N, CA, C and O atoms as a GROMACS GRO file, in nm:
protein
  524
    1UNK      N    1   1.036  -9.767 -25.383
    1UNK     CA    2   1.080  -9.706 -25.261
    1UNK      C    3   1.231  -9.717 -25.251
    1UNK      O    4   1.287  -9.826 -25.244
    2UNK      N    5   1.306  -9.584 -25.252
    2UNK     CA    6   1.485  -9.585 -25.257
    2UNK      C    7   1.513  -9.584 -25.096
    2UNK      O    8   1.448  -9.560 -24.993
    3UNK      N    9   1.603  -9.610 -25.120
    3UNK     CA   10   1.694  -9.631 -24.948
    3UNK      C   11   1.685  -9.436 -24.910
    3UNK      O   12   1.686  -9.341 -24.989
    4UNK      N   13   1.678  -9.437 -24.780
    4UNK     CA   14   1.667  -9.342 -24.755
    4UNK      C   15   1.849  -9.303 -24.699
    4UNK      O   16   1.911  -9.386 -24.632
    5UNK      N   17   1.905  -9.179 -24.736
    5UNK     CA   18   2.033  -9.153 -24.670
    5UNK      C   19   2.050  -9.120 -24.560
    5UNK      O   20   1.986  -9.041 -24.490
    6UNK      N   21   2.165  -9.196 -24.534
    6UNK     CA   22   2.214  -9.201 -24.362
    6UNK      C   23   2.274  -9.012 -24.327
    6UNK      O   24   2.355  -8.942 -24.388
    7UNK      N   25   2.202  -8.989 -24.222
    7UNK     CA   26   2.287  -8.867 -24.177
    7UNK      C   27   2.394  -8.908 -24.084
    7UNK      O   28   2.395  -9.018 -24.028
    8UNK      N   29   2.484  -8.816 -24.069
    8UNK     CA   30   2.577  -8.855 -23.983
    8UNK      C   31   2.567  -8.801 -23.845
    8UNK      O   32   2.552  -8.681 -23.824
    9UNK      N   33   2.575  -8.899 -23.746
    9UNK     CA   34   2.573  -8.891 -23.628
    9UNK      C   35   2.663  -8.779 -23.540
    9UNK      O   36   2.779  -8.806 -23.510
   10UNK      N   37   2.578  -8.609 -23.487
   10UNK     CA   38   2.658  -8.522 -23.454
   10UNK      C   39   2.672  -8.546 -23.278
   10UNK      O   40   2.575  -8.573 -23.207
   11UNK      N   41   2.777  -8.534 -23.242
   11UNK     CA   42   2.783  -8.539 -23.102
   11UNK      C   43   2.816  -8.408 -23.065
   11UNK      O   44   2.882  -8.339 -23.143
   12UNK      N   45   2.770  -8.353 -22.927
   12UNK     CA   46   2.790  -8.212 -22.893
   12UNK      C   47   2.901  -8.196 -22.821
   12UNK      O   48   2.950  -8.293 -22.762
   13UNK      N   49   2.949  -8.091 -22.815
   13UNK     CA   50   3.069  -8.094 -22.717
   13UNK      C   51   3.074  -7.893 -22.676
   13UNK      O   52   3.064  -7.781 -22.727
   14UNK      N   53   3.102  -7.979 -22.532
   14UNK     CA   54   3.111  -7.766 -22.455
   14UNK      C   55   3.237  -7.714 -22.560
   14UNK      O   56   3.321  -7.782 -22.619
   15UNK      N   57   3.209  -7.544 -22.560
   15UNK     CA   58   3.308  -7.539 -22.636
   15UNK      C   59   3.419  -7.472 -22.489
   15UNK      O   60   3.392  -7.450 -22.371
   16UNK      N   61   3.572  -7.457 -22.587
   16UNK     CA   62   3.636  -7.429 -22.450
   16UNK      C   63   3.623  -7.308 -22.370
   16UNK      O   64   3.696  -7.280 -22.274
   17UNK      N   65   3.506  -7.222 -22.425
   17UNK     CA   66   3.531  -7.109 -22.345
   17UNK      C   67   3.404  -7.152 -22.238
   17UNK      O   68   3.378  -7.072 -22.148
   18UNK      N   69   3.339  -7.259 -22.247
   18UNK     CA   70   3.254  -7.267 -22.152
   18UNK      C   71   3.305  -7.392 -22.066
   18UNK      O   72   3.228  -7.427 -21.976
   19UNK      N   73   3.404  -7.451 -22.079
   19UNK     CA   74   3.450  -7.505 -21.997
   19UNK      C   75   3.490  -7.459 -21.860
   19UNK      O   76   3.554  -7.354 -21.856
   20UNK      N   77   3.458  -7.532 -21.723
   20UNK     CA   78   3.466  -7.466 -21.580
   20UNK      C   79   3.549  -7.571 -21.508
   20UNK      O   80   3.539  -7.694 -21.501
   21UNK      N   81   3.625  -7.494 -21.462
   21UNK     CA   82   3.730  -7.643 -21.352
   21UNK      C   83   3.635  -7.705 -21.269
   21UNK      O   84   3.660  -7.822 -21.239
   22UNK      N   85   3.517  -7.648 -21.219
   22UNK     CA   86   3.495  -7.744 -21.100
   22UNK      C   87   3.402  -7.905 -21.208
   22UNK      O   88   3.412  -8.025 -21.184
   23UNK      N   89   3.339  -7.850 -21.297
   23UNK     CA   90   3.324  -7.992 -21.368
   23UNK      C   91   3.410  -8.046 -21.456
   23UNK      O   92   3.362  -8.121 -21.541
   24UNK      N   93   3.531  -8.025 -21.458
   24UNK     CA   94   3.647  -8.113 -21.507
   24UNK      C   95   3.670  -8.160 -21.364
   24UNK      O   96   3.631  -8.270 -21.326
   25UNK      N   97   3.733  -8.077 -21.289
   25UNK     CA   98   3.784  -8.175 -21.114
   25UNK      C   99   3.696  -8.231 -21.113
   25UNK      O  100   3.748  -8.341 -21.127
   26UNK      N  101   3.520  -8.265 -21.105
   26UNK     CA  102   3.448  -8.356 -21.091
   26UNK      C  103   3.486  -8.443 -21.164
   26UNK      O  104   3.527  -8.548 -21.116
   27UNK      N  105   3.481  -8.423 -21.291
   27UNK     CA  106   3.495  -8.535 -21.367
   27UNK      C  107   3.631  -8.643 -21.388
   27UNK      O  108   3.637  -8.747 -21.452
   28UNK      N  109   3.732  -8.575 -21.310
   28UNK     CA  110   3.859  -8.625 -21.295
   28UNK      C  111   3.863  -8.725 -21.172
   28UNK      O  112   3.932  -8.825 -21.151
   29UNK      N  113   3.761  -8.658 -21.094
   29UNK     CA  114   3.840  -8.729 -20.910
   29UNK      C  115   3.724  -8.889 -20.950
   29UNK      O  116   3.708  -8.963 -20.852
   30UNK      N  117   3.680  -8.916 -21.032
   30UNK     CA  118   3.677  -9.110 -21.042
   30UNK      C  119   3.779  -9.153 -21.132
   30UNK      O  120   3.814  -9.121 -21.246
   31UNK      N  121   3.822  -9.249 -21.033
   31UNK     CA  122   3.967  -9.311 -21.128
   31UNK      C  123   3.952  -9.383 -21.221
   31UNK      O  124   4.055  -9.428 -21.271
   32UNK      N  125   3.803  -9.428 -21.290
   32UNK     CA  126   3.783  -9.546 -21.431
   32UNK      C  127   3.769  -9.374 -21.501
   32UNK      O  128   3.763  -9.394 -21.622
   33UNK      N  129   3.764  -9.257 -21.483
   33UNK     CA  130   3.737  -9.172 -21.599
   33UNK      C  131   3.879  -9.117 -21.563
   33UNK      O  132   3.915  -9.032 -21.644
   34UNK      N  133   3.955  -9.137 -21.479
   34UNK     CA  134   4.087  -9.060 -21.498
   34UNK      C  135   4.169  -9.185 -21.556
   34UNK      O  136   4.259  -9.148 -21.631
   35UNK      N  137   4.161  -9.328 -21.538
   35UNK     CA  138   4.216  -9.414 -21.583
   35UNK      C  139   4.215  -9.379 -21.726
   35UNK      O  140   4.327  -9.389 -21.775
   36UNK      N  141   4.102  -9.330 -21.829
   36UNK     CA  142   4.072  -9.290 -21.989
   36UNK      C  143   4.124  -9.215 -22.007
   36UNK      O  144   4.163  -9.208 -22.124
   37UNK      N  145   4.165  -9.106 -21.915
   37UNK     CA  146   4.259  -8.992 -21.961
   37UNK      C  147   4.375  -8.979 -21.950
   37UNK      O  148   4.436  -8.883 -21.997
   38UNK      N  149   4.440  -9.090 -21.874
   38UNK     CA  150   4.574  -9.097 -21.863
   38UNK      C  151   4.592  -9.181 -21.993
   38UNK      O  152   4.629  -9.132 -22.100
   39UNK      N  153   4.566  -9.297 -21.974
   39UNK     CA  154   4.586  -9.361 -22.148
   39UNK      C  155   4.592  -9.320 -22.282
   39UNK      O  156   4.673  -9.333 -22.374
   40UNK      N  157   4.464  -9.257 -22.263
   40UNK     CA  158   4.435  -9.154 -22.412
   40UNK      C  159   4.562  -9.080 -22.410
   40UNK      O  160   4.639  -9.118 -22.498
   41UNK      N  161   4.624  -8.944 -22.299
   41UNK     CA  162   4.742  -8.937 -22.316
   41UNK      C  163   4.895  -8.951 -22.343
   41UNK      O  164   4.998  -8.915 -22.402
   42UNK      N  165   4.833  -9.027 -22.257
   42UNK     CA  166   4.979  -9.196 -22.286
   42UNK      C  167   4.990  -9.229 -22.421
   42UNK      O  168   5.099  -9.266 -22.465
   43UNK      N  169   4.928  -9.224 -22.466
   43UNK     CA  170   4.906  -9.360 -22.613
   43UNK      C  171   4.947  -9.203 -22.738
   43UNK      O  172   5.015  -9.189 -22.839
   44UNK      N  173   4.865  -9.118 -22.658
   44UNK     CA  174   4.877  -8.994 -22.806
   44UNK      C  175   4.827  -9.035 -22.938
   44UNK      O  176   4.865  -9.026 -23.055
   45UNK      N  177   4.743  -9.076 -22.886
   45UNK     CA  178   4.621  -9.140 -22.995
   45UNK      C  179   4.468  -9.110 -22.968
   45UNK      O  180   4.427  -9.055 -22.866
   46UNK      N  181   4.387  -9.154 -23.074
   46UNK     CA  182   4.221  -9.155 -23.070
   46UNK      C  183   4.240  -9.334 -23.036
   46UNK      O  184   4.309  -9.423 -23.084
   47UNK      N  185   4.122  -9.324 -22.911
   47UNK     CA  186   4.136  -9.480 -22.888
   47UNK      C  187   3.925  -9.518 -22.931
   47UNK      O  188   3.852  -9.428 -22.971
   48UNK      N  189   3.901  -9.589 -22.920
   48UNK     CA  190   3.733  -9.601 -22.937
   48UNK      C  191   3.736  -9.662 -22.780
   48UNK      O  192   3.818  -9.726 -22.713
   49UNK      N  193   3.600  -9.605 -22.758
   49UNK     CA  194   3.538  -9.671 -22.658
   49UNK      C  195   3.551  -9.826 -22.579
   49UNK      O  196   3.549  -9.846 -22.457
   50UNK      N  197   3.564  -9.913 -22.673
   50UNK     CA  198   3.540 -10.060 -22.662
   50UNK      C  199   3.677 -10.090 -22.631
   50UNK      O  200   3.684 -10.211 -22.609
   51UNK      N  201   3.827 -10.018 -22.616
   51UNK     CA  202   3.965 -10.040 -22.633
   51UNK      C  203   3.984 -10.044 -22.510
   51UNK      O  204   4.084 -10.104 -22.472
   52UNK      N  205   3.906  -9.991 -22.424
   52UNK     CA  206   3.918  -9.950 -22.275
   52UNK      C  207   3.849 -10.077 -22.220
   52UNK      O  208   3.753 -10.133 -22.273
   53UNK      N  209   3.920 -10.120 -22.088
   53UNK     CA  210   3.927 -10.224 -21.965
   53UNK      C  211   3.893 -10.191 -21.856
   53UNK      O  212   3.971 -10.199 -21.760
   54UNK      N  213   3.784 -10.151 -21.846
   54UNK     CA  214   3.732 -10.064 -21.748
   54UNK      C  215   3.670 -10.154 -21.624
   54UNK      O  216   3.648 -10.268 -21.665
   55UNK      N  217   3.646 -10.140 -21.523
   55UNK     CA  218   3.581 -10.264 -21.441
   55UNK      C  219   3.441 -10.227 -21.375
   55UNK      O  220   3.391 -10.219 -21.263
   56UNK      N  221   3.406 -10.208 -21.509
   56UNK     CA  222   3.259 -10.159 -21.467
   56UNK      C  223   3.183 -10.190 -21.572
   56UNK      O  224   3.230 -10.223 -21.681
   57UNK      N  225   3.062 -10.183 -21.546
   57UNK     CA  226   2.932 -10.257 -21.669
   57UNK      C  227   2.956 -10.179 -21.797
   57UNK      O  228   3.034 -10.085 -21.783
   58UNK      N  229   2.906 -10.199 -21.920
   58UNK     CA  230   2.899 -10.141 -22.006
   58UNK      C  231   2.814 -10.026 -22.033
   58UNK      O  232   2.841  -9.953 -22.128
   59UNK      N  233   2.690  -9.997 -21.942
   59UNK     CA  234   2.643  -9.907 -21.947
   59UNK      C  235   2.703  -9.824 -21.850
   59UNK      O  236   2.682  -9.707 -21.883
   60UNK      N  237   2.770  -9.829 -21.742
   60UNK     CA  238   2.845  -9.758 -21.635
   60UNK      C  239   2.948  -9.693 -21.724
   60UNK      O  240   2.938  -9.570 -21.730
   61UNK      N  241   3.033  -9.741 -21.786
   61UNK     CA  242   3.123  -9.711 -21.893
   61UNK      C  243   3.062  -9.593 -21.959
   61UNK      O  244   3.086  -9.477 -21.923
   62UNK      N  245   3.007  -9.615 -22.028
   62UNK     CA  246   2.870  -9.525 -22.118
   62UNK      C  247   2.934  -9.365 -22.048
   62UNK      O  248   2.995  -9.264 -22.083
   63UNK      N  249   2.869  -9.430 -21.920
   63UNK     CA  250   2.824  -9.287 -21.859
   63UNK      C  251   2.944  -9.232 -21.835
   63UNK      O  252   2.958  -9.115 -21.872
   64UNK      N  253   3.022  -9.276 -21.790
   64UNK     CA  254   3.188  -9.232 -21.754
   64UNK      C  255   3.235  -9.167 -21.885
   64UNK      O  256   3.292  -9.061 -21.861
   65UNK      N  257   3.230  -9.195 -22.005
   65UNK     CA  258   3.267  -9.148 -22.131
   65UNK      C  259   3.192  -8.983 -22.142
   65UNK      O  260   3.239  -8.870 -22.151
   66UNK      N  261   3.054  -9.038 -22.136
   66UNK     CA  262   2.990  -8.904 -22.125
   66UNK      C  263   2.977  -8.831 -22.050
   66UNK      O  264   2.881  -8.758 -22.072
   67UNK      N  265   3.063  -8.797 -21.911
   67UNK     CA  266   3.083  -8.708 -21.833
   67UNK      C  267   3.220  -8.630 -21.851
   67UNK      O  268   3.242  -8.510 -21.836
   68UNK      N  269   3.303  -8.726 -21.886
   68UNK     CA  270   3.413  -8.683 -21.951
   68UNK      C  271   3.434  -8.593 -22.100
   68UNK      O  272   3.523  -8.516 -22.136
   69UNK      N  273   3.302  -8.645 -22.173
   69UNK     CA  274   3.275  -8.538 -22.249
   69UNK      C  275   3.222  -8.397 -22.255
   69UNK      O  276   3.260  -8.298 -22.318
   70UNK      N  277   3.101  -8.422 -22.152
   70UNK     CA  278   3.008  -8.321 -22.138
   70UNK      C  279   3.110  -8.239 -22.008
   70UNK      O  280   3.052  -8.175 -21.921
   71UNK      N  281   3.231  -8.248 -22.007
   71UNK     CA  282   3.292  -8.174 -21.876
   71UNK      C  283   3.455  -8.128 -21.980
   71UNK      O  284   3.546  -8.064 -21.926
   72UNK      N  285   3.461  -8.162 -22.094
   72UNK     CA  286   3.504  -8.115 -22.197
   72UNK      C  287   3.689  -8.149 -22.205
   72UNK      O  288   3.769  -8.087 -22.275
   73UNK      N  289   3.717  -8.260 -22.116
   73UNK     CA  290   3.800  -8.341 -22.164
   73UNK      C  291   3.843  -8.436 -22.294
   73UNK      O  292   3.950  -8.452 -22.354
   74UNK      N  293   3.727  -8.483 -22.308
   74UNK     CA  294   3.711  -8.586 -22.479
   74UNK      C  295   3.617  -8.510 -22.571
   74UNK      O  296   3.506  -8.462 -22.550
   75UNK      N  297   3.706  -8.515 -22.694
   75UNK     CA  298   3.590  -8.488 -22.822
   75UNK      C  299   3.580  -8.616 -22.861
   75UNK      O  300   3.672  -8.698 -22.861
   76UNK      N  301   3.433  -8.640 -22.904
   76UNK     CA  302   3.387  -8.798 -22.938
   76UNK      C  303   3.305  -8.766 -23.090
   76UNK      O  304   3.211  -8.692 -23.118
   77UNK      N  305   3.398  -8.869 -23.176
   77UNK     CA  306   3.327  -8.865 -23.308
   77UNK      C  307   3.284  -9.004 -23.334
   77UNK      O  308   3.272  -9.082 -23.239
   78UNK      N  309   3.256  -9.048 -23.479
   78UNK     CA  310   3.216  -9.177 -23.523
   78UNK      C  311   3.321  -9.186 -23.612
   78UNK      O  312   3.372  -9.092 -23.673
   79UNK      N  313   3.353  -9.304 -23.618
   79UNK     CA  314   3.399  -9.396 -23.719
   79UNK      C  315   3.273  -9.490 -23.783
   79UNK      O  316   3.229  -9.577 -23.709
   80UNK      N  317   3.222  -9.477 -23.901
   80UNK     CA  318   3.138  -9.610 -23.893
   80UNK      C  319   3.013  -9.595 -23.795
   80UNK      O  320   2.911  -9.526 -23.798
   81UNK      N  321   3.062  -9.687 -23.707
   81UNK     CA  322   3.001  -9.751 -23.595
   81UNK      C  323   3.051  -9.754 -23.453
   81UNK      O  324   2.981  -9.772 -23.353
   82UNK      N  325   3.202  -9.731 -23.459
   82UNK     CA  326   3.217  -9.737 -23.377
   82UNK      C  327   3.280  -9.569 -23.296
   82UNK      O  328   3.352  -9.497 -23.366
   83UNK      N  329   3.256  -9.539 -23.200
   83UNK     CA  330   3.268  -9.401 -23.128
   83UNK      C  331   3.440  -9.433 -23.074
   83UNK      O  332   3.498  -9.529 -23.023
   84UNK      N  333   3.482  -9.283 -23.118
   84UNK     CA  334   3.631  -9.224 -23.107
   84UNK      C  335   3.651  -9.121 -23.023
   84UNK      O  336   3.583  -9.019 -23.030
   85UNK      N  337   3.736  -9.138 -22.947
   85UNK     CA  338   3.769  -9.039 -22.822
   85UNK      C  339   3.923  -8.979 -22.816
   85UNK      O  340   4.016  -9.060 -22.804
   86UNK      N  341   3.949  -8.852 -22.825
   86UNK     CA  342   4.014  -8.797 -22.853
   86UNK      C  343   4.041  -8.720 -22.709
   86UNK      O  344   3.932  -8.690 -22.660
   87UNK      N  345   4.131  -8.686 -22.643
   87UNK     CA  346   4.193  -8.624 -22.541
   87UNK      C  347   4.172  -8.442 -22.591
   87UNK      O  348   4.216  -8.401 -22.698
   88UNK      N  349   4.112  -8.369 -22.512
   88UNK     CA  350   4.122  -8.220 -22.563
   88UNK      C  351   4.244  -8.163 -22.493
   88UNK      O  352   4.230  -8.072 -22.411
   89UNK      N  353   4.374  -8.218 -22.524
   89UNK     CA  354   4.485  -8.168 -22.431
   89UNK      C  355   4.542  -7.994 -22.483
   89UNK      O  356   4.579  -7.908 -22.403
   90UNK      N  357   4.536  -7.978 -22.635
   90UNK     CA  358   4.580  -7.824 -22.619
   90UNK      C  359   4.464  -7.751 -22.610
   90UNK      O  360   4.479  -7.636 -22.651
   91UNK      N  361   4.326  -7.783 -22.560
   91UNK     CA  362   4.246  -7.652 -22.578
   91UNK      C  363   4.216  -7.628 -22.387
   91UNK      O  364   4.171  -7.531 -22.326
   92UNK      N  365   4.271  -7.783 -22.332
   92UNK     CA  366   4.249  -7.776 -22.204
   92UNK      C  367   4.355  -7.703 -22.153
   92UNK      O  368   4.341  -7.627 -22.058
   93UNK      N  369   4.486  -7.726 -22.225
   93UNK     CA  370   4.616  -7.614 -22.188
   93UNK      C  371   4.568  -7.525 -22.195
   93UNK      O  372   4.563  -7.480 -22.080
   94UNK      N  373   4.496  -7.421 -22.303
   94UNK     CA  374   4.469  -7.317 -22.328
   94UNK      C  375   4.393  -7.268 -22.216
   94UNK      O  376   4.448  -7.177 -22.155
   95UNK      N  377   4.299  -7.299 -22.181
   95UNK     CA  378   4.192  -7.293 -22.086
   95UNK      C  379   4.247  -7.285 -21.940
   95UNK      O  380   4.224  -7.175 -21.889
   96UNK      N  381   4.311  -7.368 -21.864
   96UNK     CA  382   4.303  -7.448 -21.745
   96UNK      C  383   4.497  -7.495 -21.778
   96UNK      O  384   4.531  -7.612 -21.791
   97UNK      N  385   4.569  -7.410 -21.783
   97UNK     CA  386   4.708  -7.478 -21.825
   97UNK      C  387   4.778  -7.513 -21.704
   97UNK      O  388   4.788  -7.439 -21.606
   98UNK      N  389   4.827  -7.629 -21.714
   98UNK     CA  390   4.876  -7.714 -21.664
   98UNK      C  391   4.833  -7.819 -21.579
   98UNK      O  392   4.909  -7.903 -21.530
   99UNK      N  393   4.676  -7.813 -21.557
   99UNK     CA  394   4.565  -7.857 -21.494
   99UNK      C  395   4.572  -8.033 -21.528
   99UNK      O  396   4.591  -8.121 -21.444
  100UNK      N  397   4.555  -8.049 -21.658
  100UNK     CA  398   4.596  -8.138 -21.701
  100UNK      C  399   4.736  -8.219 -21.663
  100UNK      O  400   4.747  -8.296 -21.568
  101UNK      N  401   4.821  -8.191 -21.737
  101UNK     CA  402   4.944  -8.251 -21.654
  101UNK      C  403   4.988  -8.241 -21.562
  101UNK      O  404   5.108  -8.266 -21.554
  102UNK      N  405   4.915  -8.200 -21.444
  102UNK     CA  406   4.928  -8.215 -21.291
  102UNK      C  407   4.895  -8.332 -21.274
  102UNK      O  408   4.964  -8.426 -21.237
  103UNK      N  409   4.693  -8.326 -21.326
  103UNK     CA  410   4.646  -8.471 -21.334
  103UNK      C  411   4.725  -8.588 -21.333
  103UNK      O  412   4.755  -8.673 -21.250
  104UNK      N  413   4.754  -8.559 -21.478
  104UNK     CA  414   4.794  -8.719 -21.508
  104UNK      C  415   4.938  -8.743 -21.480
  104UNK      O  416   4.986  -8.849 -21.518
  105UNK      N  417   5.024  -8.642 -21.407
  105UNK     CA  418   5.135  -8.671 -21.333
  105UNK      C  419   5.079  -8.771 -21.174
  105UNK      O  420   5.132  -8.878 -21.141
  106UNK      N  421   5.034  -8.744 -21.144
  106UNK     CA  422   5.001  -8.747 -20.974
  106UNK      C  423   4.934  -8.861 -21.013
  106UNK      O  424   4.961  -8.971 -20.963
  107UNK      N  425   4.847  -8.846 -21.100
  107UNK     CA  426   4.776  -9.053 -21.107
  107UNK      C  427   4.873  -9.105 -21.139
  107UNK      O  428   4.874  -9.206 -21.068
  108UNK      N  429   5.002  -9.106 -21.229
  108UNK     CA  430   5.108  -9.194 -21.238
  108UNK      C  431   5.160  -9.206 -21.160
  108UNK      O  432   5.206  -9.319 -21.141
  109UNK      N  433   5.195  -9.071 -21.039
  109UNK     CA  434   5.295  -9.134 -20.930
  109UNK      C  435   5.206  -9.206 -20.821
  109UNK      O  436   5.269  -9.283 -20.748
  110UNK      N  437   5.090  -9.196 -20.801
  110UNK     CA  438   5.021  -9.233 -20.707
  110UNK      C  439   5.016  -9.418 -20.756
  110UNK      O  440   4.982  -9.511 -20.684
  111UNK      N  441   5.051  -9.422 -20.862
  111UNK     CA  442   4.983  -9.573 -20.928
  111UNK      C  443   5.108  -9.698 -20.936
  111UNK      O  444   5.113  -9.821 -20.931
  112UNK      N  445   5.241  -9.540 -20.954
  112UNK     CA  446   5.382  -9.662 -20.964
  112UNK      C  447   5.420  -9.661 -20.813
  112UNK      O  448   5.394  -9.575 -20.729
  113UNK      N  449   5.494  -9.791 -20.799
  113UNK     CA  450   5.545  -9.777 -20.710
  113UNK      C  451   5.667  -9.765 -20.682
  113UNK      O  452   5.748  -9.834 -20.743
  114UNK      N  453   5.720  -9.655 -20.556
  114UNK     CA  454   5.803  -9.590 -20.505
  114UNK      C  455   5.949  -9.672 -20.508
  114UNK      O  456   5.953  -9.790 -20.472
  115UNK      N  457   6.048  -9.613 -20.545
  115UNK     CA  458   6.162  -9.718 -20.576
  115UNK      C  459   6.238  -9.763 -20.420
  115UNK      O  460   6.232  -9.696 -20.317
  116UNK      N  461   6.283  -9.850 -20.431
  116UNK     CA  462   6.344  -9.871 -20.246
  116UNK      C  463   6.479  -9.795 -20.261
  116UNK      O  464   6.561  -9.778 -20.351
  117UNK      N  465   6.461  -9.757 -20.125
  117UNK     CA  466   6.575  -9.690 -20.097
  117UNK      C  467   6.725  -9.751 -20.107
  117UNK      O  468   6.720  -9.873 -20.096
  118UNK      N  469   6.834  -9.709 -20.121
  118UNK     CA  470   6.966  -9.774 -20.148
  118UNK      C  471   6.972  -9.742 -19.996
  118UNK      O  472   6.906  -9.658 -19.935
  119UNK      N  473   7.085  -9.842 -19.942
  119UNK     CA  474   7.148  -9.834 -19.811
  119UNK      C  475   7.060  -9.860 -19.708
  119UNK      O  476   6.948  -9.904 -19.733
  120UNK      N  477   7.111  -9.829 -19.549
  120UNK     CA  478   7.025  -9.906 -19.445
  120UNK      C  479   6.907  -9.819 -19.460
  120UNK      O  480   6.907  -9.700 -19.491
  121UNK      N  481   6.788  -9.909 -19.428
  121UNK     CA  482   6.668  -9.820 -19.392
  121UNK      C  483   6.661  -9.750 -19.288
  121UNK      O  484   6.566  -9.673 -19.275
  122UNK      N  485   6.732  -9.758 -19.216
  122UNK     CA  486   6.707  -9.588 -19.122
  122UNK      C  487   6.844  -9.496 -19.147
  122UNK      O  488   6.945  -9.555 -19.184
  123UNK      N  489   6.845  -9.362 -19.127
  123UNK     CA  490   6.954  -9.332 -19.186
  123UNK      C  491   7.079  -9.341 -19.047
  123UNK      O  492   7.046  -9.345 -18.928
  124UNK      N  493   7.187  -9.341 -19.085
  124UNK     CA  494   7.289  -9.338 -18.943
  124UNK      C  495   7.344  -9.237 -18.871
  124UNK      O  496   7.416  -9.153 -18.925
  125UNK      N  497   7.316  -9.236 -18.749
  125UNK     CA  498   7.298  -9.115 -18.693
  125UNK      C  499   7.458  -9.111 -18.608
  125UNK      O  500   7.510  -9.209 -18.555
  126UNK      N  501   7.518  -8.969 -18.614
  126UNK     CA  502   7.659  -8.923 -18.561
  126UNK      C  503   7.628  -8.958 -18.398
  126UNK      O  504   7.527  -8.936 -18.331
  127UNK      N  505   7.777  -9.031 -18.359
  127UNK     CA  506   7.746  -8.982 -18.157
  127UNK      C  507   7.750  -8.840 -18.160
  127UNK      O  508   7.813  -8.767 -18.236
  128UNK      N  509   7.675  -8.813 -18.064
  128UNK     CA  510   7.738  -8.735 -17.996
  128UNK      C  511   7.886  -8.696 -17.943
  128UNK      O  512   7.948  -8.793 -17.900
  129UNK      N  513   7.946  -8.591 -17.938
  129UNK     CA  514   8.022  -8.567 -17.860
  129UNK      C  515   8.060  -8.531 -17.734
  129UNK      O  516   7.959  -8.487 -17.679
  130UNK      N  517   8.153  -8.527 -17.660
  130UNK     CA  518   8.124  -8.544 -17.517
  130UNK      C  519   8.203  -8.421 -17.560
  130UNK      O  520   8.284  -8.396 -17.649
  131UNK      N  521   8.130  -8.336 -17.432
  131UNK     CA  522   8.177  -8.196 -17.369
  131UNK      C  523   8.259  -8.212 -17.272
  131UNK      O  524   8.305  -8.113 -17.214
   0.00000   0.00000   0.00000
């Protein structure tokens, strides 16, 4: 009896012409799946699954990955064993342009914080003049 050969593990993915904004905006407005897409961008890399610090269970995670897929933000392949997530940033340009980097502008400014103002905090106001 010979070893039987491994097939390789296919994952599906929408293609971009069936991609629809309202299940990307779904899939954007939770911040542990917009937290993955700002990074993945950030980094300009394939990150795996397990790289992410997410604050949620591991099967919660799971699911967050796969909504983000099945809503056609991440293409997810294998390495091995371990699952690779890739940002679909030029087919989402293509599609939905600039949709994306609105996103992940507005989660950055929403996330840093606002620089303090130089000079007094209220601004100084002219007298009046007398008539």
């Amino acid at each position: 009896m010979g070893r039987t050969r491994a097939t390789a593990r296919v994952i599906e993915h929408p293609g971009v012409e069936d991609l629809n904004v309202q299940q990307v905006l779904e899939a954007l407005a939770d911040p542990a799946r917009r937290s993955v897409v700002c990074r993945l961008a950030r980094e300009n890399t394939d990150l795996s699954c397990g790289s992410f610090d997410l604050p949620v269970s591991r099967s919660t995670s799971t699911h967050h990955f796969n909504v983000l897929r099945e809503a056609g933000l991440l293409r997810q392949y294998y390495v091995g064993t371990t699952k690779m997530n890739a940002l679909r940033t030029e087919e989402l340009e293509h599609r939905f342009p600039g949709l994306l980097t609105a996103v992940i502008t507005a989660t950055h400014a929403e996330t840093t914080p606002a620089p303090h103002p130089v000079g007094p905090a209220h601004p100084v106001r002219k007298a009046a003049r007398p008539r």
